[in-house]
Coordinates of C-alpha atoms in Angstrom, one line a residue:
X226 CA -30.8 -67.4 60.9
X227 CA -29.3 -65.0 58.4
X228 CA -27.0 -67.5 57.0
X229 CA -29.9 -70.0 56.6
X230 CA -31.9 -67.3 54.9
X231 CA -29.1 -66.7 52.5
X232 CA -28.8 -70.3 51.7
X233 CA -32.6 -70.5 51.1
X234 CA -32.4 -67.5 48.7
X235 CA -29.5 -69.0 46.7
X236 CA -31.2 -72.4 46.3
X237 CA -32.0 -73.2 42.8
X238 CA -35.5 -74.1 43.6
X239 CA -36.3 -70.6 44.7
X240 CA -34.2 -68.7 42.2
X241 CA -35.8 -67.4 39.0
X242 CA -33.6 -67.5 35.8
X243 CA -32.3 -63.9 36.4
X244 CA -30.7 -65.0 39.7
X245 CA -29.2 -68.2 38.5
X246 CA -25.6 -66.8 38.4
X247 CA -22.6 -66.6 40.7
X248 CA -22.9 -64.5 43.8
X249 CA -21.4 -61.0 43.5
X250 CA -19.5 -58.9 46.1
X251 CA -20.0 -55.2 46.5
X252 CA -19.1 -52.2 48.6
X253 CA -20.5 -48.7 48.8
X254 CA -19.8 -45.1 48.2
X255 CA -21.4 -41.9 49.4
X256 CA -22.3 -39.0 47.2
X257 CA -19.5 -37.3 49.0
X258 CA -15.7 -37.5 49.3
X259 CA -12.6 -36.1 51.0
X260 CA -10.2 -36.4 53.9
X261 CA -6.8 -35.4 55.2
X262 CA -3.5 -36.8 53.9
X263 CA -1.5 -40.0 54.6
X264 CA -3.0 -43.1 56.2
X265 CA -5.9 -41.2 57.8
X266 CA -6.7 -39.8 54.3
X267 CA -6.8 -43.3 53.0
X268 CA -9.2 -44.5 55.7
X269 CA -11.4 -41.5 55.5
X270 CA -11.4 -41.7 51.7
X271 CA -12.3 -45.3 51.9
X272 CA -15.1 -44.6 54.5
X273 CA -16.6 -41.9 52.2
X274 CA -16.3 -44.3 49.3
X275 CA -17.9 -47.0 51.3
X276 CA -21.0 -45.3 52.4
X277 CA -20.6 -43.4 55.7
X278 CA -24.4 -43.4 55.2
X279 CA -24.9 -44.6 51.7
X280 CA -24.3 -48.1 50.5
X281 CA -23.1 -50.5 47.9
X282 CA -23.1 -51.3 44.2
X283 CA -23.5 -54.6 42.5
X284 CA -21.0 -56.1 40.1
X285 CA -23.2 -55.8 37.0
X286 CA -24.2 -58.9 35.1
X287 CA -22.6 -57.4 32.1
X288 CA -19.6 -55.2 32.1
X289 CA -20.5 -51.5 32.7
X290 CA -21.4 -49.9 29.4
X291 CA -18.7 -47.5 28.5
X292 CA -19.7 -45.6 25.4
X293 CA -17.4 -43.1 24.0
X294 CA -19.0 -39.8 23.2
X295 CA -17.0 -39.7 19.9
X296 CA -19.0 -42.8 18.8
X297 CA -22.4 -41.1 19.1
X298 CA -24.3 -40.0 16.1
X299 CA -24.1 -36.2 15.4
X300 CA -26.7 -34.3 17.4
X301 CA -26.9 -36.9 20.1
X302 CA -26.7 -36.1 23.9
X303 CA -23.2 -36.9 24.8
X304 CA -22.7 -37.9 28.4
X305 CA -19.8 -38.8 30.5
X306 CA -20.4 -40.0 34.1
X307 CA -17.7 -39.6 36.8
X308 CA -18.4 -42.1 39.5
X309 CA -17.4 -44.5 42.1
X310 CA -18.3 -47.9 40.6
X311 CA -19.7 -48.8 44.1
X312 CA -21.7 -45.7 44.8
X313 CA -25.6 -46.1 45.1
X314 CA -26.1 -42.5 43.9
X315 CA -24.2 -43.4 40.8
X316 CA -26.1 -46.6 40.5
X317 CA -29.3 -44.5 40.5
X318 CA -28.0 -42.5 37.6
X319 CA -26.9 -45.5 35.6
X320 CA -30.2 -47.3 36.1
X321 CA -31.9 -44.1 34.8
X322 CA -29.6 -43.8 31.8
X323 CA -29.8 -47.5 31.0
X324 CA -33.6 -47.6 31.2
X325 CA -33.8 -44.6 28.8
X326 CA -31.3 -46.2 26.4
X327 CA -28.9 -43.2 26.7
X328 CA -25.3 -44.1 25.8
X329 CA -22.6 -42.7 28.2
X330 CA -18.9 -43.0 29.0
X331 CA -17.9 -43.8 32.6
X332 CA -14.9 -42.5 34.3
X333 CA -13.9 -44.3 37.5
X334 CA -12.8 -41.9 40.3
X335 CA -10.2 -42.8 42.9
X336 CA -12.2 -42.2 46.1
X337 CA -9.0 -41.1 48.0
X338 CA -7.1 -38.8 45.6
X339 CA -10.0 -38.0 43.2
X340 CA -7.6 -36.7 40.5
X341 CA -10.2 -37.6 37.9
X342 CA -12.5 -34.8 39.0
X343 CA -9.8 -32.2 39.8
X344 CA -11.4 -30.0 37.0
X345 CA -14.4 -29.5 39.3
X346 CA -14.8 -27.4 42.4
X347 CA -17.6 -29.9 43.2
X348 CA -15.9 -32.7 44.9
X349 CA -18.6 -35.4 45.1
X350 CA -19.8 -38.0 42.8
X351 CA -21.7 -38.6 40.6
X352 CA -20.8 -35.7 38.2
X353 CA -22.3 -35.8 34.7
X354 CA -20.7 -34.0 31.8
X355 CA -23.3 -33.4 29.2
X356 CA -23.0 -32.0 25.7
X357 CA -26.2 -31.1 23.9
X358 CA -24.5 -28.5 21.7
X359 CA -22.4 -27.0 24.5
X360 CA -20.6 -28.7 27.4
X361 CA -22.3 -28.6 30.7
X362 CA -21.6 -30.0 34.2
X363 CA -24.4 -31.6 36.3
X364 CA -24.0 -32.3 39.9
X365 CA -26.1 -34.4 42.4
X366 CA -27.8 -37.6 41.3
X367 CA -31.4 -36.4 41.7
X368 CA -30.6 -33.2 39.9
X369 CA -29.0 -35.2 37.1
X370 CA -32.0 -37.4 36.7
X371 CA -34.6 -34.6 36.9
X372 CA -32.6 -32.4 34.4
X373 CA -32.0 -35.1 31.9
X374 CA -35.6 -36.5 32.1
X375 CA -36.9 -32.9 31.5
X376 CA -34.7 -32.5 28.6
X377 CA -35.9 -35.7 27.0
X378 CA -39.5 -34.6 27.4
X379 CA -39.2 -30.8 26.7
X380 CA -37.6 -30.3 23.3
X381 CA -38.3 -26.5 23.6
X382 CA -35.7 -25.9 26.4
X383 CA -31.9 -26.1 26.2
X384 CA -30.2 -28.3 28.7
X385 CA -28.5 -25.2 30.0
X386 CA -31.7 -23.5 30.7
X387 CA -33.1 -26.6 32.4
X388 CA -30.1 -26.9 34.7
X389 CA -30.5 -23.3 35.8
X390 CA -33.9 -24.3 37.4
X391 CA -32.0 -26.3 40.0
X392 CA -29.9 -23.7 41.8
X393 CA -27.3 -24.8 44.4
X394 CA -27.7 -23.5 47.9
X395 CA -25.3 -23.7 50.8
X396 CA -26.5 -25.3 53.9
X397 CA -25.1 -26.7 57.1
X398 CA -25.7 -30.3 58.2
X399 CA -26.5 -31.4 61.8
X400 CA -22.8 -32.2 62.1
X401 CA -21.9 -28.5 61.3
X402 CA -20.6 -29.3 57.9
X403 CA -21.2 -26.9 55.1
X404 CA -22.6 -28.5 52.0
X405 CA -24.5 -27.8 48.9
X406 CA -28.1 -28.6 48.4
X407 CA -30.1 -28.2 45.2
X408 CA -33.5 -26.6 45.0
X409 CA -36.4 -28.3 43.1
X410 CA -34.3 -31.4 42.5
X411 CA -37.3 -33.8 42.5
X412 CA -39.3 -31.6 40.1
X413 CA -39.4 -32.0 36.3
X414 CA -39.4 -28.5 34.8
X415 CA -42.3 -28.9 32.3
X416 CA -45.0 -26.7 31.0
X417 CA -48.7 -27.4 31.6
X418 CA -49.2 -29.5 28.5
X419 CA -46.1 -31.6 29.1
X420 CA -47.0 -32.0 32.7
X421 CA -50.4 -33.4 31.9
X422 CA -48.9 -35.9 29.5
X423 CA -46.5 -37.2 32.0
X424 CA -48.7 -36.8 35.1
X425 CA -52.4 -37.1 34.0
X426 CA -53.4 -36.4 37.7
X427 CA -51.6 -34.4 40.3
X428 CA -51.4 -37.4 42.7
X429 CA -49.0 -39.2 40.3
X430 CA -46.4 -36.5 40.5
X431 CA -46.7 -36.0 44.2
X432 CA -46.3 -39.8 44.7
X433 CA -43.2 -40.1 42.5
X434 CA -41.5 -37.0 44.2
X435 CA -42.3 -38.4 47.7
X436 CA -40.7 -41.7 47.1
X437 CA -37.7 -40.4 45.3
X438 CA -37.1 -38.2 48.3
X439 CA -37.7 -41.2 50.6
X440 CA -35.1 -43.2 48.7
X441 CA -32.5 -40.4 49.3
X442 CA -33.4 -39.5 52.8
X443 CA -34.1 -42.9 54.4
X444 CA -33.6 -46.0 52.3
X445 CA -30.0 -45.2 51.4
X446 CA -29.1 -44.7 55.1
X447 CA -30.1 -48.3 55.8
X448 CA -27.6 -49.8 53.5
X449 CA -24.2 -49.4 55.4
X450 CA -25.5 -50.4 58.8
X451 CA -26.7 -53.6 57.1
X452 CA -23.8 -54.6 54.9
X453 CA -21.2 -53.7 57.5
X454 CA -23.3 -55.2 60.3
X455 CA -20.6 -57.7 61.3
X456 CA -16.8 -57.8 60.8
X457 CA -17.3 -60.8 58.5
X458 CA -19.8 -58.8 56.4
X459 CA -17.6 -55.8 56.3
X460 CA -14.6 -57.8 55.1
X461 CA -16.7 -59.4 52.4
X462 CA -17.8 -56.0 51.2
X463 CA -14.2 -54.6 51.2
X464 CA -12.9 -57.6 49.4
X465 CA -14.7 -56.2 46.4
X466 CA -13.0 -52.9 46.7
X467 CA -9.6 -54.3 46.1
X468 CA -10.7 -56.2 43.0
X469 CA -13.0 -53.7 41.4
X470 CA -12.4 -50.2 42.9
X471 CA -9.8 -47.9 41.5
X472 CA -7.1 -48.4 44.2
X473 CA -3.4 -48.8 44.1
X474 CA -1.7 -51.9 45.7
X475 CA -1.0 -50.2 49.0
X476 CA -4.3 -48.4 49.0
X477 CA -6.1 -51.6 48.3
X478 CA -4.4 -53.4 51.1
X479 CA -5.3 -50.8 53.6
X480 CA -8.9 -50.4 52.3
X481 CA -9.5 -54.1 52.5
X482 CA -8.4 -54.7 56.1
X483 CA -8.3 -51.4 57.8
X484 CA -11.2 -50.0 56.0
X485 CA -13.3 -53.0 56.8
X486 CA -12.7 -52.4 60.5
X487 CA -13.3 -48.6 60.1
X488 CA -16.6 -49.1 58.4
X489 CA -17.7 -51.7 60.9
X490 CA -17.5 -49.1 63.6
X491 CA -18.7 -46.3 61.4
X492 CA -21.8 -48.3 60.7
X493 CA -22.5 -48.5 64.4
X494 CA -22.4 -44.6 64.5
X495 CA -24.7 -44.5 61.6
X496 CA -27.1 -46.9 63.3
X497 CA -27.3 -44.6 66.2
X498 CA -27.5 -41.4 64.1
X499 CA -30.4 -42.7 62.2
X500 CA -32.1 -44.2 65.2
X501 CA -32.2 -47.7 63.8
X502 CA -33.3 -50.8 65.8
X503 CA -30.7 -53.1 67.4
X504 CA -31.3 -55.6 64.6
X505 CA -30.8 -53.2 61.7
X506 CA -32.2 -55.9 59.3
X507 CA -35.7 -55.1 60.7
X508 CA -35.4 -51.6 59.5
X509 CA -34.4 -52.6 56.1
X510 CA -37.2 -55.2 55.9
X511 CA -39.8 -52.6 57.1
X512 CA -38.6 -50.1 54.6
X513 CA -38.6 -52.5 51.7
X514 CA -42.1 -53.8 52.6
X515 CA -43.3 -50.2 52.9
X516 CA -42.2 -49.6 49.3
X517 CA -43.9 -52.7 48.1
X518 CA -47.1 -51.7 49.8
X519 CA -46.9 -48.3 48.1
X520 CA -46.5 -49.9 44.7
X521 CA -49.5 -52.0 45.5
X522 CA -50.8 -55.3 44.0
X523 CA -52.5 -54.0 41.0
X524 CA -49.6 -52.4 39.1
X525 CA -46.2 -53.9 38.2
X526 CA -44.4 -50.6 39.1
X527 CA -45.2 -47.4 40.8
X528 CA -45.2 -45.8 37.4
X529 CA -47.9 -48.2 36.2
X530 CA -46.9 -50.4 33.3
X531 CA -43.4 -48.9 33.1
X532 CA -41.1 -47.7 35.9
X533 CA -41.2 -44.1 36.9
X534 CA -38.4 -42.1 38.5
X535 CA -39.2 -43.4 42.0
X536 CA -39.0 -47.0 40.8
X537 CA -35.6 -46.4 39.3
X538 CA -34.3 -44.6 42.4
X539 CA -35.4 -47.3 44.8
X540 CA -34.0 -50.1 42.4
X541 CA -30.7 -48.1 42.0
X542 CA -30.2 -48.1 45.8
X543 CA -31.3 -51.7 46.6
X544 CA -29.2 -53.3 43.8
X545 CA -26.0 -52.2 45.3
X546 CA -26.3 -54.9 47.9
X547 CA -26.5 -57.8 45.4
X548 CA -24.1 -60.6 46.2
X549 CA -24.0 -59.8 49.9
X550 CA -25.8 -61.4 52.8
X551 CA -28.1 -58.4 53.5
X552 CA -29.4 -58.7 50.0
X553 CA -30.1 -62.5 50.3
X554 CA -31.8 -61.8 53.6
X555 CA -33.9 -59.1 52.2
X556 CA -35.1 -61.3 49.3
X557 CA -36.1 -64.0 51.7
X558 CA -37.8 -62.0 54.4
X559 CA -39.6 -59.3 52.5
X560 CA -42.1 -59.1 49.5
X561 CA -39.6 -57.3 47.3
X562 CA -38.7 -60.1 44.9
X563 CA -41.4 -59.9 42.2
X564 CA -41.0 -56.1 41.8
X565 CA -37.2 -56.3 41.9
X566 CA -37.2 -59.0 39.2
X567 CA -39.5 -56.9 37.0
X568 CA -37.1 -53.9 37.5
X569 CA -34.0 -55.8 36.7
X570 CA -35.5 -57.3 33.6
X571 CA -36.8 -54.0 32.2
X572 CA -33.6 -52.0 32.9
X573 CA -31.4 -54.5 31.4
X574 CA -33.8 -55.0 28.4
X575 CA -33.5 -51.2 27.7
X576 CA -29.8 -51.0 28.1
X577 CA -28.3 -49.1 25.1
X578 CA -26.1 -51.2 22.9
X579 CA -23.9 -49.7 20.1

């Protein structure tokens, strides 16, 4: 049934112009990383890079924009994004930066060794280095988005001051793992006048925050169980790792074959942990249709005529599945296609070009 749905979605008769292109393969990466040495380190690193609870990232229609900070006009906000190309949290940040036409340089991080971020005690991705007069490191995708959005709106505050409004706090997960959480991360730090300009009524702000949190706390956890649902789907996802991820030859070999097996079984644990249905597709369909219902029939985006931060977050998470069977099934069996088409068009239209 799923295969038939995929064939139906790919049929030219159903495809709008934005989908008339070659299928793409993808894999996923969590906003996390780490693991012991040797082969176990490789598998755990691949597992973290492949979602352990997060998801996938599409091969972009165009090559990722890699803008050198040195090329930017004087006085511009200079940005460098440290990422896994396949991370849904990084995808969220890129969707935000592209939509707002902010140039940025990307640095691909090896998900096993992570040498590229050895400068940081924070060992997750994304990390955004921002320079708006002085260099500053921003951690956590939602903090990055909220802080930069606040900076774009509020010209009276320095970026350093804005980031101080999102303090890190140590917490312990259900699994007993100590981790950092960030206070206020779904808030824009605006004064009363600025708040009224962005959110004319209180309900608009509440709605945006609710669905941004929903994307992080629920939607993202549906990705891995769906894209690694079967051994065949897991291998299809990991095939992209070898071709597009920053892996060595040996690492790539183990990531493709052993990693696919590992993530297939990890996805089953995630299914149980998040209390998903036996057919995990049904949870994905229900979540996506819940989002479409929240957007409603009378506005193109949750933000109205233009996407808001909730639109960008949900789009950033969902697009990581492009090119995979789960994505095709979602397009056929839910009502997401019109909204998704509008999002892709407006995000790509606004991509910054030097």
